[in-house]
Short mmCIF file of C-alpha atoms in Angstrom, two decimals:
data_model
loop_
_atom_site.label_atom_id
_atom_site.label_comp_id
_atom_site.label_asym_id
_atom_site.label_seq_id
_atom_site.Cartn_x
_atom_site.Cartn_y
_atom_site.Cartn_z
CA LEU B 473 0.22 0.08 -0.25
CA PHE B 474 2.71 2.82 0.64
CA ALA B 475 5.35 1.70 -2.24
CA HIS B 476 5.93 4.60 -4.75
CA ASN B 477 5.80 2.07 -7.75
CA LYS B 478 2.98 0.10 -6.77
CA GLN B 479 0.78 2.91 -5.97
CA LYS B 480 1.66 5.34 -9.08
CA HIS B 481 0.80 2.10 -11.22
CA GLU B 482 -2.46 2.48 -9.34
CA ALA B 483 -2.85 5.79 -9.67
CA HIS B 484 -2.44 6.10 -13.78
CA ALA B 485 -4.48 2.84 -14.18
CA VAL B 486 -7.53 3.82 -11.96
CA HIS B 487 -8.47 -0.08 -12.65
CA ALA B 488 -7.72 -1.68 -9.33
CA GLY B 489 -7.76 -5.80 -9.41
CA GLU B 490 -6.54 -5.68 -12.74
CA LEU B 491 -3.00 -7.13 -13.37
CA PHE B 492 -2.38 -5.24 -16.75
CA PRO B 493 -4.58 -2.43 -16.98
CA LYS B 494 -4.71 0.04 -19.53
CA GLY B 495 -4.31 3.56 -18.39
CA VAL B 496 -7.11 6.01 -17.46
CA LEU B 497 -5.82 8.89 -19.99
CA GLY B 498 -5.56 5.98 -22.45
CA ARG B 499 -9.08 4.65 -21.99
CA ILE B 500 -10.30 8.37 -22.16
CA ALA B 501 -8.74 8.94 -25.17
CA ASP B 502 -9.74 5.59 -26.63
CA ALA B 503 -13.78 6.29 -25.81
CA LEU B 504 -13.52 9.93 -27.37
CA ALA B 505 -11.99 8.45 -30.68
CA SER B 506 -14.73 6.07 -31.02
CA GLY B 507 -17.73 7.38 -29.52
CA GLU B 508 -21.11 8.03 -30.96
CA ARG B 509 -19.48 11.16 -32.16
CA PRO B 510 -15.90 10.43 -32.53
CA PHE B 511 -13.36 13.21 -31.69
CA LYS B 512 -9.48 13.58 -33.18
CA VAL B 513 -7.45 13.06 -30.13
CA GLY B 514 -3.95 13.84 -29.30
CA SER B 515 -1.94 12.24 -26.76
CA TYR B 516 1.28 13.96 -25.57
CA SER B 517 3.63 13.10 -22.72
CA ILE B 518 5.92 15.63 -21.64
CA SER B 519 7.47 13.28 -19.18
CA GLY B 520 8.54 10.17 -21.10
CA ASN B 521 6.75 7.10 -21.47
CA GLN B 522 4.02 6.81 -18.70
CA PRO B 523 1.61 4.19 -18.01
CA ILE B 524 -1.29 6.36 -17.62
CA PHE B 525 -1.53 6.76 -21.61
CA ASP B 526 -1.45 2.94 -21.83
CA GLY B 527 -4.26 2.36 -24.59
CA ASN B 528 -5.02 2.10 -28.32
CA GLN B 529 -3.34 5.14 -28.93
CA VAL B 530 0.53 5.68 -28.77
CA PRO B 531 1.24 9.09 -27.29
CA THR B 532 3.61 11.93 -28.56
CA ALA B 533 6.73 11.80 -26.62
CA ILE B 534 7.90 15.73 -26.17
CA SER B 535 11.18 16.53 -24.78
CA GLU B 536 10.63 19.73 -22.01
CA ARG B 537 13.75 21.15 -22.83
CA HIS B 538 13.80 20.82 -26.61
CA GLY B 539 10.37 20.30 -27.74
CA VAL B 540 10.32 18.36 -31.01
CA ALA B 541 13.94 17.77 -32.82
CA PRO B 542 13.73 16.14 -36.45
CA LEU B 543 17.19 14.48 -35.98
CA ALA B 544 20.00 14.48 -33.18
CA PHE B 545 22.24 14.24 -36.33
CA PRO B 546 20.78 15.75 -39.48
CA ALA B 547 23.34 14.76 -41.59
CA LEU B 548 22.13 10.90 -41.21
CA ALA B 549 18.95 11.78 -42.71
CA PRO B 550 19.59 10.77 -46.30
CA SER B 551 20.89 7.50 -44.94
CA PHE B 552 17.79 6.57 -42.76
CA ALA B 553 15.59 7.71 -45.68
CA ALA B 554 17.55 5.29 -48.17
CA LEU B 555 17.43 2.74 -45.02
CA SER B 556 13.84 2.76 -44.80
CA SER B 557 12.88 3.02 -48.29
CA ALA B 558 14.62 -0.44 -49.31
CA GLN B 559 12.48 -3.44 -50.63
CA SER B 560 12.40 -6.51 -48.88
CA ALA B 561 10.64 -9.92 -49.43
CA SER B 562 10.76 -10.10 -45.57
CA TYR B 563 7.51 -8.92 -43.65
CA PHE B 564 9.43 -8.01 -40.85
CA ALA B 565 12.10 -5.58 -42.88
CA HIS B 566 8.94 -4.38 -44.74
CA THR B 567 6.87 -3.63 -41.65
CA HIS B 568 10.10 -2.30 -39.98
CA ASN B 569 11.08 0.17 -42.82
CA GLY B 570 7.15 1.62 -43.19
CA VAL B 571 7.20 2.17 -39.28
CA VAL B 572 10.63 4.30 -39.54
CA ALA B 573 9.90 5.98 -42.29
CA LYS B 574 6.10 7.26 -40.81
CA ALA B 575 8.07 8.04 -37.43
CA LEU B 576 10.64 10.13 -39.36
CA ALA B 577 7.87 11.57 -41.37
CA ASP B 578 5.72 12.40 -38.16
CA VAL B 579 8.48 13.88 -36.18
CA ARG B 580 9.56 16.18 -38.93
CA SER B 581 6.01 17.36 -39.36
CA LEU B 582 5.18 18.05 -35.90
CA ALA B 583 8.40 20.05 -35.68
CA ASP B 584 7.73 22.31 -38.48
CA THR B 585 3.99 22.63 -36.97
CA LEU B 586 5.29 23.74 -33.56
CA SER B 587 7.85 26.05 -34.84
CA ARG B 588 4.55 28.13 -35.58
CA ALA B 589 3.65 28.26 -32.24
CA THR B 590 3.62 31.86 -30.35
CA LEU B 591 3.51 32.36 -26.80
CA ASN B 592 2.38 35.72 -25.24
CA LYS B 593 4.70 34.53 -21.83
CA THR B 594 7.70 33.82 -24.16
CA VAL B 595 10.64 31.91 -22.38
CA ASP B 596 13.06 33.58 -20.02
CA SER B 597 11.27 36.62 -20.12
CA ASP B 598 10.01 38.78 -17.20
CA GLY B 599 7.09 36.63 -16.08
CA GLY B 600 7.54 33.98 -18.72
CA PHE B 601 7.97 30.27 -18.88
CA GLU B 602 11.52 28.80 -18.14
CA SER B 603 13.87 27.46 -20.14
CA GLY B 604 15.58 23.76 -19.73
CA LYS B 605 13.79 21.42 -17.94
CA GLY B 606 11.32 21.48 -15.45
CA LEU B 607 7.81 22.43 -14.19
CA SER B 608 7.32 25.39 -16.26
CA ALA B 609 9.67 24.48 -19.56
CA ALA B 610 7.00 21.36 -19.63
CA LEU B 611 3.94 23.75 -19.51
CA ALA B 612 5.48 26.16 -21.95
CA GLN B 613 5.40 22.77 -24.44
CA VAL B 614 1.73 22.11 -23.75
CA ALA B 615 1.09 25.84 -24.27
CA ARG B 616 2.74 25.50 -27.90
CA LEU B 617 0.89 22.28 -28.55
CA ILE B 618 -2.56 24.16 -27.44
CA ASP B 619 -1.68 27.24 -29.81
CA VAL B 620 -1.03 24.88 -32.80
CA ARG B 621 -4.15 23.00 -32.42
CA ALA B 622 -5.82 23.87 -35.28
CA HIS B 623 -2.79 23.02 -37.44
CA LEU B 624 -2.95 19.82 -36.05
CA GLU B 625 -6.60 19.29 -36.44
CA SER B 626 -7.12 18.46 -32.84
CA GLU B 627 -10.54 18.34 -31.21
CA ARG B 628 -9.39 16.88 -27.95
CA ASP B 629 -6.17 16.55 -26.24
CA VAL B 630 -4.61 14.98 -23.41
CA PHE B 631 -1.12 16.04 -21.95
CA TYR B 632 1.00 14.76 -19.16
CA VAL B 633 3.75 16.67 -17.01
CA SER B 634 5.46 15.84 -13.93
CA THR B 635 7.49 17.24 -10.99
CA GLY B 636 9.17 15.31 -8.70
CA GLY B 637 10.83 15.96 -5.02
CA TRP B 638 7.76 15.24 -2.67
CA ASP B 639 9.00 12.22 -0.86
CA HIS B 640 9.85 14.92 2.51
CA HIS B 641 10.84 12.12 5.18
CA GLY B 642 13.06 14.86 6.36
CA GLU B 643 12.97 18.73 6.53
CA VAL B 644 9.39 18.83 5.27
CA LEU B 645 8.47 22.24 6.03
CA GLU B 646 11.31 24.18 4.22
CA ALA B 647 10.99 21.37 1.28
CA MET B 648 7.03 22.14 1.01
CA THR B 649 7.59 25.86 1.05
CA THR B 650 10.00 25.48 -1.61
CA LYS B 651 8.37 23.26 -3.96
CA LEU B 652 4.60 24.84 -3.61
CA GLU B 653 6.17 28.22 -4.68
CA TYR B 654 8.06 26.53 -7.58
CA VAL B 655 4.46 24.75 -8.93
CA ASN B 656 2.80 28.12 -8.21
CA ALA B 657 5.20 30.24 -10.37
CA ALA B 658 4.76 27.56 -13.18
CA VAL B 659 0.98 27.21 -12.92
CA ARG B 660 0.31 30.83 -12.59
CA THR B 661 2.41 31.45 -16.16
CA PHE B 662 0.47 28.58 -17.87
CA VAL B 663 -3.01 30.03 -16.55
CA GLU B 664 -2.03 33.77 -17.87
CA GLU B 665 -0.76 32.42 -20.92
CA MET B 666 -4.25 30.24 -21.65
CA LYS B 667 -6.16 33.30 -20.43
CA ALA B 668 -4.32 35.63 -22.78
CA LYS B 669 -5.42 33.17 -25.54
CA GLY B 670 -8.88 32.73 -24.70
CA THR B 671 -8.44 28.89 -24.12
CA TRP B 672 -8.37 28.60 -20.67
CA GLU B 673 -12.17 27.77 -20.22
CA GLN B 674 -11.34 24.88 -22.46
CA VAL B 675 -8.31 23.51 -20.26
CA THR B 676 -8.70 21.25 -17.03
CA ILE B 677 -5.67 20.50 -14.75
CA VAL B 678 -5.62 17.45 -12.48
CA THR B 679 -3.19 16.88 -10.38
CA LEU B 680 -1.82 13.29 -9.09
CA SER B 681 0.25 11.74 -6.48
CA GLU B 682 0.66 8.06 -5.63
CA PHE B 683 -0.17 8.58 -2.08
CA GLY B 684 -0.66 11.27 0.69
CA ARG B 685 1.45 11.56 3.74
CA SER B 686 1.39 10.64 7.47
CA LEU B 687 0.11 13.16 9.81
CA THR B 688 2.38 12.34 12.53
CA HIS B 689 6.13 13.08 11.97
CA ASN B 690 9.13 11.06 12.11
CA GLY B 691 11.43 13.65 13.99
CA ARG B 692 12.42 15.64 10.81
CA GLY B 693 9.75 14.77 8.28
CA THR B 694 6.55 12.90 7.15
CA ASP B 695 6.39 9.05 6.02
CA HIS B 696 3.80 7.49 3.25
CA GLY B 697 0.46 7.94 4.14
CA TRP B 698 -2.63 6.82 2.21
CA ALA B 699 -5.38 9.76 1.56
CA GLY B 700 -4.49 13.19 0.24
CA ASN B 701 -5.34 16.37 -1.31
CA GLN B 702 -5.46 16.50 -5.04
CA MET B 703 -6.64 19.61 -7.19
CA LEU B 704 -8.61 20.62 -10.38
CA LEU B 705 -7.96 23.62 -11.76
CA GLY B 706 -9.46 25.08 -15.09
CA GLY B 707 -11.72 28.00 -16.23
CA SER B 708 -14.80 26.15 -16.31
CA LEU B 709 -14.87 25.12 -12.95
CA ARG B 710 -17.95 26.13 -10.82
CA GLY B 711 -17.52 29.05 -8.68
CA ALA B 712 -14.62 31.57 -9.24
CA GLY B 713 -12.52 28.87 -11.05
CA GLY B 714 -13.51 26.23 -8.80
CA GLY B 715 -12.73 27.12 -4.99
CA LYS B 716 -15.11 24.07 -3.63
CA VAL B 717 -13.44 21.12 -1.47
CA HIS B 718 -15.06 17.90 -2.48
CA GLY B 719 -14.60 14.87 -0.27
CA ARG B 720 -14.94 14.63 3.77
CA TYR B 721 -12.56 15.44 6.28
CA PRO B 722 -12.60 13.67 9.38
CA GLN B 723 -14.70 15.18 12.50
CA SER B 724 -11.82 14.00 14.59
CA LEU B 725 -8.26 12.13 14.65
CA LYS B 726 -9.59 9.56 17.46
CA ASN B 727 -9.49 6.39 15.74
CA THR B 728 -12.72 4.34 16.89
CA ASP B 729 -14.63 1.64 15.01
CA SER B 730 -17.00 4.58 14.08
CA ASN B 731 -14.28 6.94 12.76
CA PRO B 732 -11.45 4.84 11.37
CA VAL B 733 -9.25 7.63 10.30
CA ARG B 734 -6.01 6.21 10.73
CA LEU B 735 -4.03 3.16 9.68
CA LYS B 736 -0.66 1.80 11.74
CA LYS B 737 -1.21 4.47 14.14
CA ARG B 738 0.77 7.04 12.36
CA GLY B 739 -2.24 9.49 10.88
CA ARG B 740 -2.43 7.81 7.73
CA LEU B 741 -6.09 8.66 6.47
CA ILE B 742 -8.47 6.61 4.73
CA PRO B 743 -9.56 8.17 1.36
CA THR B 744 -12.86 9.44 1.08
CA THR B 745 -13.11 9.92 -2.50
CA PRO B 746 -12.11 7.38 -5.12
CA TRP B 747 -10.11 8.25 -8.24
CA GLU B 748 -12.98 7.25 -9.94
CA GLY B 749 -15.13 9.93 -8.47
CA ILE B 750 -12.60 12.69 -9.77
CA TRP B 751 -12.15 11.38 -13.41
CA GLN B 752 -16.03 10.68 -14.02
CA GLY B 753 -16.87 14.23 -14.02
CA VAL B 754 -13.83 14.68 -15.95
CA ALA B 755 -14.47 12.57 -18.55
CA GLN B 756 -17.96 13.49 -19.06
CA TRP B 757 -16.71 16.95 -19.57
CA MET B 758 -14.23 16.09 -22.47
CA GLY B 759 -17.41 14.37 -23.90
CA VAL B 760 -17.16 10.68 -23.01
CA ASP B 761 -20.55 9.31 -23.92
CA GLU B 762 -22.19 8.09 -20.77
CA ALA B 763 -22.56 4.27 -22.27
CA GLN B 764 -18.44 4.27 -22.57
CA LEU B 765 -18.13 5.43 -18.70
CA ASP B 766 -18.20 1.55 -17.39
CA GLU B 767 -15.75 0.93 -19.95
CA VAL B 768 -13.45 4.35 -19.16
CA LEU B 769 -13.88 3.67 -15.13
CA PRO B 770 -14.35 -0.25 -14.90
CA ASN B 771 -14.46 -0.17 -11.07
CA ARG B 772 -16.95 2.97 -10.58
CA ARG B 773 -20.29 0.71 -9.74
CA ASN B 774 -18.11 -0.71 -6.93
CA PHE B 775 -18.46 2.61 -5.27
CA ASP B 776 -21.70 4.70 -3.86
CA PRO B 777 -22.94 6.87 -6.68
CA SER B 778 -22.61 9.82 -4.37
CA LEU B 779 -18.69 9.41 -4.25
CA LEU B 780 -18.62 10.10 -7.98
CA LEU B 781 -18.50 13.45 -9.02
CA THR B 782 -20.34 14.65 -12.63
CA ALA B 783 -19.60 16.83 -15.08
CA ASP B 784 -22.48 19.15 -13.54
CA GLU B 785 -20.98 19.08 -10.20
CA LEU B 786 -17.65 20.21 -11.33
CA PHE B 787 -18.05 22.31 -14.27
CA SER B 788 -20.40 25.32 -15.34
CA PRO B 789 -21.88 24.97 -18.60
CA MET B 790 -19.53 25.39 -21.32
CA PRO B 791 -19.87 28.36 -23.51
CA PRO B 792 -19.39 28.11 -27.10
CA ALA B 793 -15.81 27.12 -27.84
CA PRO B 794 -13.47 30.39 -29.19
CA PRO B 795 -12.86 29.48 -32.99
CA ALA B 796 -9.38 28.08 -33.27
CA PRO B 797 -6.60 30.45 -35.19
CA PRO B 798 -6.89 29.42 -38.74
CA PRO B 799 -4.01 27.02 -40.16
#
């Protein structure tokens, strides 16, 4: 229960009990692409290969530092083209050559498209995105992809970015202050960029972590817990961009049969809202058909419906989408 790798796997899959599950974003993307009104869906990871995307579509990997580079060694391009165009009687070789040729063409096309992106919050400007590696640089890549969505002919996109360094077994107060200021600055820049482009109402950010922390300390910091707090941010959330707490805080921290809030006497809170409760409303908001929700969230019927948030609970009625920039 308290292992990083196992709990990350479960948080990415949202399919407890399945040995080899697809990822929750992969299932959402598949549902959107195959629904009664199919959407053209783009999947992008700015954090390498992530199981949350496992599904029928292969996500596009984007470097937070470099974006998309056609080839690390451009002088080799003619050689790759010659190799991939070679004819062969072997089905394996023929398939391999076709995959390599398509991959090279797709990379060139995406690199060319991303080169047209413009940002109001330019990189390394005052108040702009940061360059190099890190959350701000990753969100800059997401902003670029959103800016060129018309060129990519995207109707729905899912993105994954990450930032580590939250396992605060020591010096938790100092470390948390530093990390939260870092995240706040990166997200603020991204939100301001989305508002400037008129797309904030079409964007929702879901935070994700493998587990929370213990309420009791170990002398210097906190240890692995279970329940924790996550956030939804977006321009269409009900209220002033949200501002509502879902789930239930314990009325008391005293552990009794009627108030089982702690595990192993370390102040490890038991969750009151399942991951399915968050993703159901987000999936509905993105346009997943009601008939597909059991496939997207296979365990949702194991929970009381009151624990499953809906799009109507989370989001205000969507205004007409602004026209995308012309290609």
